[in-house]
Structure formats: structure tokens, C-alpha cells
Short mmCIF file of C-alpha atoms and ligand atoms in Angstrom, two decimals:
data_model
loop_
_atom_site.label_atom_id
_atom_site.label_comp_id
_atom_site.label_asym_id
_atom_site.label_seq_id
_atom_site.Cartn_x
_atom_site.Cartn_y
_atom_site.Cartn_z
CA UNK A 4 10.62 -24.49 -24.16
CA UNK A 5 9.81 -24.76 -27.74
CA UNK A 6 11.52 -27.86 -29.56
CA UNK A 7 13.11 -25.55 -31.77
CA UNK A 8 14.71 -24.14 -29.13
CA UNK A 9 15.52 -27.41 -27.37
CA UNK A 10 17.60 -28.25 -30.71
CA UNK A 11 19.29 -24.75 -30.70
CA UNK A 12 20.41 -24.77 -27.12
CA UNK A 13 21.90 -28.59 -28.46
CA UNK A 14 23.82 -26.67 -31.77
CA UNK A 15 24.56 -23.32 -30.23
CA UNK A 16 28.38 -23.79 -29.40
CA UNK A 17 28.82 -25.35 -33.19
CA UNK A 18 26.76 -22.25 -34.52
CA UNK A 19 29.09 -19.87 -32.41
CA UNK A 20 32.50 -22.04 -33.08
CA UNK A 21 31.31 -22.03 -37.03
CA UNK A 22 31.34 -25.89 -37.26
CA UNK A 23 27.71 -26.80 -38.23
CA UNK A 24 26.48 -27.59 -42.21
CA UNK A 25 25.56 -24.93 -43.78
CA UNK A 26 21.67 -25.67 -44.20
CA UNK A 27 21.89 -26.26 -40.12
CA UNK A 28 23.88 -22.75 -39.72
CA UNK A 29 20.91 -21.09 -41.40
CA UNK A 30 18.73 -22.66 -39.83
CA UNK A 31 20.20 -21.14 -36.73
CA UNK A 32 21.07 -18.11 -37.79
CA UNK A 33 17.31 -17.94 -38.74
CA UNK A 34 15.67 -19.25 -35.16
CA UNK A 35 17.98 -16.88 -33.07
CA UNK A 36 16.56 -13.71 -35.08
CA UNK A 37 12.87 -14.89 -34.78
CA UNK A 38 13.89 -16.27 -30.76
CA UNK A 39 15.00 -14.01 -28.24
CA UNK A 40 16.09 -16.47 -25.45
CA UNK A 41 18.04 -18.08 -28.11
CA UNK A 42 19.48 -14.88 -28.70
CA UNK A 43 20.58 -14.10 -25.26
CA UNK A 44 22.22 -17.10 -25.19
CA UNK A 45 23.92 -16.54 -28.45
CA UNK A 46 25.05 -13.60 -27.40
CA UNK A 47 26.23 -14.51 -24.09
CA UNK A 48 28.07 -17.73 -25.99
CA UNK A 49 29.60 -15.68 -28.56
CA UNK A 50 30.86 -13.16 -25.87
CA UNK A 51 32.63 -15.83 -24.22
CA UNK A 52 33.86 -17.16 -27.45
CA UNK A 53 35.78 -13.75 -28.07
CA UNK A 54 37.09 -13.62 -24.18
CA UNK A 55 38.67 -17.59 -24.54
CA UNK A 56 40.51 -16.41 -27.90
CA UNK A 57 41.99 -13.61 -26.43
CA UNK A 58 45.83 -14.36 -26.95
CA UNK A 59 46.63 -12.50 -23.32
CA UNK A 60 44.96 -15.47 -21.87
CA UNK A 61 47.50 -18.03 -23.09
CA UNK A 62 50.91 -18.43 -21.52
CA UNK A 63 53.44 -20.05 -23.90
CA UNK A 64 54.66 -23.89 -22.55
CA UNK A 65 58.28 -24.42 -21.84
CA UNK A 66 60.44 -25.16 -25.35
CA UNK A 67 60.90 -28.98 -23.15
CA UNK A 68 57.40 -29.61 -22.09
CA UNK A 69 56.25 -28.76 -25.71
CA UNK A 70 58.61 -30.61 -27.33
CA UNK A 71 57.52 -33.55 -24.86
CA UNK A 72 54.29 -33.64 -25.37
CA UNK A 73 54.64 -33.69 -29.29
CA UNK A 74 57.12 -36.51 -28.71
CA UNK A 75 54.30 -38.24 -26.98
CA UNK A 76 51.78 -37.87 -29.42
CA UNK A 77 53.92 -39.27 -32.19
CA UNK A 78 55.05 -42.21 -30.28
CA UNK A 79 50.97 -43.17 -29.51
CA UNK A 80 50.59 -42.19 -33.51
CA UNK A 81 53.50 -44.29 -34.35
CA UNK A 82 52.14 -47.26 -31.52
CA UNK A 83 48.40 -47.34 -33.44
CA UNK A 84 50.04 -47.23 -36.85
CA UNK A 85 52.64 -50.52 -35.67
CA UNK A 86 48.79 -51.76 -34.40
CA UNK A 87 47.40 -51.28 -37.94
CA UNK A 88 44.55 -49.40 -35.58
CA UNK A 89 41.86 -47.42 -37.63
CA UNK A 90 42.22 -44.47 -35.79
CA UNK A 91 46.44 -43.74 -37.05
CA UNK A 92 44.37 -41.32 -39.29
CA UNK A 93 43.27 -39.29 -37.15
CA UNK A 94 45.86 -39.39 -34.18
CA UNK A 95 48.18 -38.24 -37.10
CA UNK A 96 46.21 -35.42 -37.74
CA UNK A 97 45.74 -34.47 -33.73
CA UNK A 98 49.39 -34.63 -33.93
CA UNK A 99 49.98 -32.59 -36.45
CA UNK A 100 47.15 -30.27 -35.10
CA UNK A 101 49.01 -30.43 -31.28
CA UNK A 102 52.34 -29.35 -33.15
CA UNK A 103 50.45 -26.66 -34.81
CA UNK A 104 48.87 -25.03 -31.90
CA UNK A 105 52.07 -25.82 -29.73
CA UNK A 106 54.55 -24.95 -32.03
CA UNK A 107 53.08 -22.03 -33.78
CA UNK A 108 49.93 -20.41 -33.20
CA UNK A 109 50.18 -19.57 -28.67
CA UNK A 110 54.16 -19.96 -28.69
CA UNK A 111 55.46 -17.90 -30.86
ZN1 ZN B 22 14.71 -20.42 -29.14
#
């Protein structure tokens, strides 16, 4: 196995969940045309990609166990903020994220 390769098996779930720099994407983009094992397993990722987003596969949580676990997250948030911790930042935003995809986008 090429080290090209080596590094695209490393990226290939960023490349297919669109979260690597844009030079790096097209580098990708570039060594999967010109690599057809990469390709395959492109392919193969990006199939899977499409069959975890499918909506049927999700089963809304119970209006008490989501409104737990959001209570949960901001007490941790609210713990590491009363800490001064670095990472209040970011557990904010996971919470805010968690209410998000809780609240909104699989229970309608
Ligand atoms: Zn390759």
C-alpha cells in the first residue's frame, strides 16, 4: 500500500463526513479518482454514510429521558463553568448541540 493511500484510508471518514480543509479535501478528492482501492472504499464509506442518515433509522427518545439528559449536560456545563475549567466552552456548545439534535432535528 502506497503512502498516499495509507494517509487516505487515515482521512476517508472526514472526506466522506465533509470535515477536512479544503486543500486536504482536494487532495482527496484528487487521489480517489487517480486510486481505485481508495475508491472502493469511498464508495463503500459514503454508502454507509447515506444508510446511518436515513431518518427511519432513528426512534425519537421519551419527552422525560430527553429532557433528562439535557438537564444533565447543563448541570456538568454549569459544574466546569463554577470550576473556571477551560473546557465550559465547549461543553456549552455540546450542550447546545445535544439540545439541538434531541430537541429538534430526530424528535420532531
Ligand atoms: Zn489509494
Amino acid at each position: 500500500m502506497a503512502v498516499e493511500c495509507e494517509r487516505a484510508r487515515a482521512l476517508i471518514d472526514a472526506y466522506v463526513d465533509r470535515e477536512l480543509a479544503v486543500d486536504v479535501s482536494a487532495e482527496m478528492q484528487q487521489h480517489i479518482e487517480s486510486c481505485a482501492a481508495c475508491r472502493r472504499r469511498y464508495e463503500g464509506r459514503r454508502a454507509l454514510s447515506a444508510i446511518c442518515r436515513n431518518p427511519g433509522l432513528y426512534k425519537a427518545a421519551r419527552r422525560g429521558l430527553r429532557r433528562r439528559i439535557v438537564e444533565a449536560i447543563a448541570r456538568v456545563a454549569a459544574r466546569l463553568a463554577a470550576a473556571g475549567a477551560p473546557a465550559v466552552a465547549a461543553m456549552a456548545a455540546a450542550c447546545i448541540a445535544a439540545r439541538c439534535w434531541i430537541g429538534t432535528t430526530y424528535c420532531p
